[in-house]
Tab-separated table of C-alpha atoms and ligand atoms in Angstrom:
chain	number	residue	atom	x	y	z
A	225	MET	CA	11.748	18.604	1.872
A	226	ILE	CA	11.024	15.902	4.412
A	227	SER	CA	8.594	16.994	7.128
A	228	ILE	CA	8.935	15.833	10.712
A	229	LYS	CA	5.582	15.358	12.441
A	230	SER	CA	4.888	16.309	16.044
A	231	VAL	CA	3.368	13.839	18.486
A	232	SER	CA	-0.052	15.456	17.991
A	233	GLU	CA	0.245	15.247	14.194
A	234	ILE	CA	1.141	11.568	14.447
A	235	ASP	CA	-1.863	11.079	16.680
A	236	LYS	CA	-4.079	12.577	13.951
A	237	MET	CA	-2.501	10.277	11.393
A	238	ARG	CA	-3.177	7.328	13.679
A	239	LYS	CA	-6.864	8.266	13.728
A	240	ALA	CA	-6.955	8.415	9.915
A	241	GLY	CA	-5.013	5.148	9.857
A	242	HIS	CA	-7.469	3.478	12.217
A	243	ILE	CA	-10.350	4.208	9.840
A	244	ASN	CA	-8.155	2.974	7.000
A	245	ALA	CA	-7.611	-0.361	8.773
A	246	LEU	CA	-11.325	-0.741	9.525
A	247	THR	CA	-12.076	-0.086	5.838
A	248	HIS	CA	-9.590	-2.790	4.884
A	249	ARG	CA	-11.356	-5.242	7.148
A	250	LEU	CA	-14.742	-4.388	5.623
A	251	VAL	CA	-13.485	-4.749	2.051
A	252	ALA	CA	-11.616	-7.980	2.812
A	253	GLU	CA	-14.720	-9.495	4.415
A	254	ASN	CA	-16.679	-8.752	1.246
A	255	ILE	CA	-14.261	-10.278	-1.240
A	256	CYS	CA	-16.036	-13.343	-2.616
A	257	ASP	CA	-16.833	-15.113	-5.879
A	258	GLY	CA	-19.186	-12.880	-7.877
A	259	VAL	CA	-18.588	-9.525	-6.211
A	260	THR	CA	-17.651	-6.660	-8.531
A	261	THR	CA	-14.730	-4.377	-7.872
A	262	GLU	CA	-17.077	-1.351	-7.946
A	263	GLU	CA	-19.178	-2.905	-5.180
A	264	LEU	CA	-16.041	-3.041	-2.991
A	265	ASP	CA	-15.344	0.596	-3.877
A	266	ARG	CA	-18.876	1.616	-2.924
A	267	LEU	CA	-18.628	-0.159	0.450
A	268	ALA	CA	-15.329	1.588	1.175
A	269	TYR	CA	-16.667	5.008	0.121
A	270	GLU	CA	-19.797	4.724	2.276
A	271	PHE	CA	-17.825	3.511	5.291
A	272	ILE	CA	-15.136	6.195	5.099
A	273	LYS	CA	-17.762	8.935	4.731
A	274	SER	CA	-19.777	7.508	7.630
A	275	LYS	CA	-16.710	8.038	9.831
A	276	GLY	CA	-16.514	11.713	8.856
A	277	ALA	CA	-13.399	11.104	6.747
A	278	GLU	CA	-12.647	11.388	3.023
A	279	PRO	CA	-11.193	8.831	0.610
A	280	SER	CA	-7.746	10.254	-0.250
A	281	PHE	CA	-7.629	8.814	-3.759
A	282	LEU	CA	-11.003	10.101	-5.068
A	283	ASN	CA	-10.174	12.785	-7.685
A	284	TYR	CA	-6.465	12.641	-6.778
A	285	GLY	CA	-4.750	13.548	-10.048
A	286	GLY	CA	-8.068	12.724	-11.722
A	287	TYR	CA	-8.372	9.229	-10.221
A	288	PRO	CA	-12.098	8.420	-10.554
A	289	LYS	CA	-12.763	6.075	-7.587
A	290	SER	CA	-12.211	5.889	-3.822
A	291	ILE	CA	-9.919	2.846	-3.623
A	292	CYS	CA	-7.722	0.815	-5.972
A	293	VAL	CA	-8.666	-2.840	-6.585
A	294	SER	CA	-5.988	-4.692	-8.545
A	295	VAL	CA	-6.780	-8.304	-9.488
A	296	ASN	CA	-4.174	-10.995	-10.357
A	297	ASP	CA	-1.686	-9.517	-12.879
A	298	VAL	CA	-2.735	-5.956	-12.037
A	299	VAL	CA	0.078	-4.519	-9.911
A	300	ILE	CA	-1.491	-1.261	-8.674
A	301	HIS	CA	-4.088	1.413	-9.502
A	302	GLY	CA	-6.780	-0.987	-10.695
A	303	ILE	CA	-9.900	1.181	-11.159
A	304	PRO	CA	-13.041	-0.378	-9.661
A	305	GLY	CA	-15.682	-1.174	-12.278
A	306	LYS	CA	-17.772	-4.024	-13.666
A	307	GLN	CA	-15.021	-6.626	-13.221
A	308	VAL	CA	-16.297	-9.682	-11.339
A	309	ILE	CA	-13.966	-11.297	-8.803
A	310	LYS	CA	-13.732	-15.120	-9.004
A	311	THR	CA	-12.592	-17.847	-6.624
A	312	GLY	CA	-8.841	-18.283	-7.035
A	313	ASP	CA	-8.177	-14.606	-7.767
A	314	ILE	CA	-5.815	-12.526	-5.678
A	315	VAL	CA	-7.100	-9.037	-4.973
A	316	SER	CA	-4.833	-6.136	-4.038
A	317	VAL	CA	-6.737	-3.403	-2.229
A	318	ASP	CA	-5.167	0.028	-1.713
A	319	ILE	CA	-6.946	2.546	0.534
A	320	GLY	CA	-6.231	6.163	1.447
A	321	VAL	CA	-8.129	7.913	4.246
A	322	TYR	CA	-7.992	11.671	4.937
A	323	LEU	CA	-9.098	12.962	8.340
A	324	ASN	CA	-8.452	16.252	10.181
A	325	GLY	CA	-5.849	17.372	7.651
A	326	TYR	CA	-3.823	14.162	7.424
A	327	HIS	CA	-3.678	11.185	5.065
A	328	SER	CA	-3.090	7.511	5.726
A	329	ASP	CA	-2.197	5.003	3.018
A	330	SER	CA	-2.370	1.205	3.275
A	331	ALA	CA	-2.595	-1.771	0.912
A	332	ALA	CA	-2.841	-5.544	1.159
A	333	THR	CA	-3.488	-8.486	-1.140
A	334	TYR	CA	-6.321	-10.852	-0.238
A	335	PRO	CA	-7.125	-14.293	-1.697
A	336	CYS	CA	-10.639	-14.966	-2.989
A	337	GLY	CA	-11.386	-18.408	-1.595
A	338	THR	CA	-8.790	-21.075	-2.334
A	339	VAL	CA	-5.888	-19.816	-4.449
A	340	SER	CA	-2.840	-21.571	-5.967
A	341	GLU	CA	0.168	-22.427	-3.791
A	342	GLU	CA	2.223	-19.899	-5.732
A	343	ALA	CA	-0.367	-17.163	-5.178
A	344	LYS	CA	-0.432	-17.925	-1.462
A	345	ARG	CA	3.354	-17.776	-1.247
A	346	LEU	CA	3.424	-14.514	-3.226
A	347	ILE	CA	0.965	-12.911	-0.801
A	348	ASP	CA	2.932	-14.119	2.238
A	349	VAL	CA	6.352	-13.106	0.877
A	350	THR	CA	5.061	-9.644	-0.093
A	351	LYS	CA	3.646	-9.045	3.390
A	352	GLN	CA	6.763	-10.348	5.106
A	353	SER	CA	8.996	-8.201	2.843
A	354	PHE	CA	7.324	-5.126	4.343
A	355	TYR	CA	8.267	-6.329	7.838
A	356	GLU	CA	11.808	-7.198	6.707
A	357	GLY	CA	12.124	-3.647	5.325
A	358	ILE	CA	10.804	-1.789	8.357
A	359	LYS	CA	13.220	-3.637	10.657
A	360	PHE	CA	15.631	-0.977	9.372
A	361	ALA	CA	13.223	1.966	9.785
A	362	CYS	CA	14.704	3.617	12.860
A	363	GLU	CA	16.372	6.957	13.542
A	364	GLY	CA	19.960	7.077	12.300
A	365	ASN	CA	19.522	4.587	9.459
A	366	ARG	CA	18.956	5.632	5.844
A	367	ILE	CA	16.014	5.236	3.462
A	368	SER	CA	17.725	2.610	1.335
A	369	ASP	CA	18.325	0.407	4.369
A	370	ILE	CA	14.559	-0.210	4.242
A	371	SER	CA	14.711	-0.697	0.447
A	372	CYS	CA	17.523	-3.210	0.684
A	373	GLY	CA	15.716	-5.158	3.401
A	374	VAL	CA	12.647	-5.501	1.177
A	375	GLN	CA	14.516	-6.447	-1.994
A	376	THR	CA	16.831	-8.957	-0.329
A	377	TYR	CA	13.956	-10.878	1.220
A	378	VAL	CA	11.838	-10.862	-1.956
A	379	GLU	CA	14.657	-12.103	-4.161
A	380	GLN	CA	15.738	-14.757	-1.647
A	381	ASN	CA	12.247	-16.126	-2.107
A	382	GLY	CA	12.432	-16.197	-5.899
A	383	PHE	CA	10.160	-13.237	-6.666
A	384	SER	CA	10.959	-9.762	-8.037
A	385	VAL	CA	10.333	-6.222	-6.796
A	386	VAL	CA	8.701	-3.609	-9.020
A	387	THR	CA	11.090	-0.696	-9.565
A	388	ASP	CA	8.894	1.666	-11.637
A	389	TYR	CA	6.812	2.663	-8.579
A	390	VAL	CA	7.976	3.446	-5.041
A	391	GLY	CA	6.788	4.190	-1.525
A	392	HIS	CA	6.758	7.748	-0.211
A	393	GLY	CA	6.414	10.156	2.671
A	394	VAL	CA	2.806	10.816	3.708
A	395	GLY	CA	1.088	13.375	5.950
A	396	LYS	CA	-0.675	16.613	5.017
A	397	ASN	CA	-0.202	15.390	1.437
A	398	LEU	CA	-0.743	11.867	0.159
A	399	HIS	CA	2.654	11.889	-1.514
A	400	GLU	CA	5.496	13.675	0.250
A	401	ASP	CA	9.272	13.391	0.241
A	402	PRO	CA	11.194	11.146	0.465
A	403	GLU	CA	10.709	8.385	-2.100
A	404	VAL	CA	10.988	4.935	-0.539
A	405	PRO	CA	12.100	2.463	-3.239
A	406	ASN	CA	11.758	-1.271	-2.755
A	407	TYR	CA	15.223	-1.918	-4.197
A	408	GLY	CA	18.777	-0.702	-3.801
A	409	LYS	CA	21.991	-1.000	-1.841
A	410	ALA	CA	21.906	-0.163	1.863
A	411	GLY	CA	23.333	3.082	3.253
A	412	LYS	CA	21.969	5.519	0.644
A	413	GLY	CA	19.374	8.272	0.603
A	414	ALA	CA	18.050	10.518	3.334
A	415	ARG	CA	18.792	9.808	6.971
A	416	LEU	CA	15.793	8.724	9.033
A	417	TYR	CA	14.615	10.818	11.978
A	418	SER	CA	12.028	10.308	14.641
A	419	GLY	CA	8.721	11.840	13.441
A	420	MET	CA	9.084	10.980	9.750
A	421	THR	CA	5.949	9.302	8.429
A	422	LEU	CA	6.403	6.948	5.496
A	423	ALA	CA	4.237	4.750	3.294
A	424	VAL	CA	6.373	1.647	2.797
A	425	GLU	CA	4.805	-0.396	0.020
A	426	PRO	CA	6.473	-3.381	-1.626
A	427	MET	CA	4.959	-4.359	-4.982
A	428	VAL	CA	6.133	-7.885	-5.762
A	429	ASN	CA	5.859	-9.832	-9.025
A	430	ALA	CA	5.884	-13.600	-9.393
A	431	GLY	CA	7.702	-13.271	-12.744
A	432	THR	CA	9.838	-10.437	-14.091
A	433	PRO	CA	9.820	-6.960	-12.489
A	434	ASP	CA	8.624	-5.315	-15.710
A	435	VAL	CA	5.279	-3.553	-15.724
A	436	LYS	CA	3.231	-1.542	-18.201
A	437	ARG	CA	0.428	0.978	-17.869
A	438	LEU	CA	-2.838	0.439	-19.702
A	439	LYS	CA	-4.497	3.007	-21.970
A	440	ASP	CA	-6.855	4.126	-19.187
A	441	GLY	CA	-3.810	5.992	-17.831
A	442	TRP	CA	-3.921	4.259	-14.429
A	443	THR	CA	-3.983	0.462	-14.436
A	444	VAL	CA	-0.479	-0.979	-14.045
A	445	VAL	CA	-0.074	-4.655	-15.041
A	446	THR	CA	2.829	-7.083	-15.120
A	447	ALA	CA	4.472	-7.165	-18.562
A	448	ASP	CA	4.592	-10.980	-18.551
A	449	GLY	CA	1.022	-11.524	-17.301
A	450	ASN	CA	2.137	-13.225	-14.075
A	451	LEU	CA	0.664	-12.450	-10.657
A	452	SER	CA	1.570	-9.433	-8.548
A	453	ALA	CA	0.934	-8.569	-4.877
A	454	HIS	CA	1.125	-5.378	-2.795
A	455	TYR	CA	1.462	-4.641	0.916
A	456	GLU	CA	1.617	-1.224	2.539
A	457	HIS	CA	1.314	0.528	5.869
A	458	THR	CA	1.869	4.104	6.929
A	459	ILE	CA	4.561	4.082	9.629
A	460	ALA	CA	6.092	6.651	11.978
A	461	VAL	CA	9.846	6.478	12.522
A	462	THR	CA	11.093	6.556	16.123
A	463	LYS	CA	14.400	5.897	17.868
A	464	GLY	CA	13.300	2.267	18.185
A	465	ASN	CA	10.765	0.163	16.329
A	466	PRO	CA	8.527	2.125	13.955
A	467	ILE	CA	4.874	2.702	14.887
A	468	LEU	CA	2.346	1.264	12.445
A	469	LEU	CA	-0.320	3.929	11.981
A	470	THR	CA	-2.730	2.029	9.680
A	471	VAL	CA	-3.875	-0.546	12.222
A	472	GLU	CA	-7.067	-1.194	14.159
B	578	LIG	N1	-1.093	3.974	-2.491
B	578	LIG	C1	-1.060	4.452	-3.845
B	578	LIG	C2	0.026	5.448	-4.026
B	578	LIG	O1	0.680	5.756	-3.081
B	578	LIG	C3	-2.377	4.873	-4.280
B	578	LIG	C4	-2.537	6.076	-5.104
B	578	LIG	S1	-3.910	5.900	-6.079
B	578	LIG	C5	-4.256	7.443	-6.548
B	578	LIG	O2	0.324	5.909	-5.111
B	578	LIG	F1	-5.316	7.435	-7.219
B	578	LIG	F2	-4.426	8.181	-5.508
B	578	LIG	F3	-3.257	7.918	-7.239
B	579	LIG	CO1	1.175	4.696	-1.288
């Protein structure tokens, strides 16, 4: 069932989303040669708690950390640990913030120092694919209109979209209906209504779309070892342009 949020619910999600965006800024500012992924996790945890909020991912389905930090060929769900980030790495950071009964979910990929031209282009195309997708996120359209917008742009730019994982509704629960795939023909799936809140999250690979999950049960990597990037905001559907809820 897809829930429609009231104006006051969306306002609560915006407050959770604001803290989410501030946490992103803090983590991004601390990405540098030599920092460990668990140090970034600790910074995020402390900051979120200091705002009176909770990290949505901590203990979610047994997930052991507060944020996901996915470096280079890691697509999503990288578990923070002893891994040391190096200049030239690309670092996908995924953050969930829970406040006053509502979740927000947002991800972005950041370069550590100077990265390759291909890495830079992958980051830019992934971010832009989100904006190409949400051009279609207005009342009266359908879910797959967003999906098709993402996929078309990514493939026009020579990259591939991950199909094993998808975006989702978000609100009182981190994962709600409907699924929001990053691929597919337009005109399919649920109709969009004002008040739907969605996490639209293209995961884009430089090589093939194939991924595999490591034995830790979480870490998802590209099958071919090439780079991957991620970009996500929580949005609210309206009759016009969607509202981005995970912004400062
Ligand atoms: N944004 C991701 C998702 O929607 C993050 C989930 S990590 C988890 O699936 F630990 F919470 F599962
Ligand atoms: Co998500």
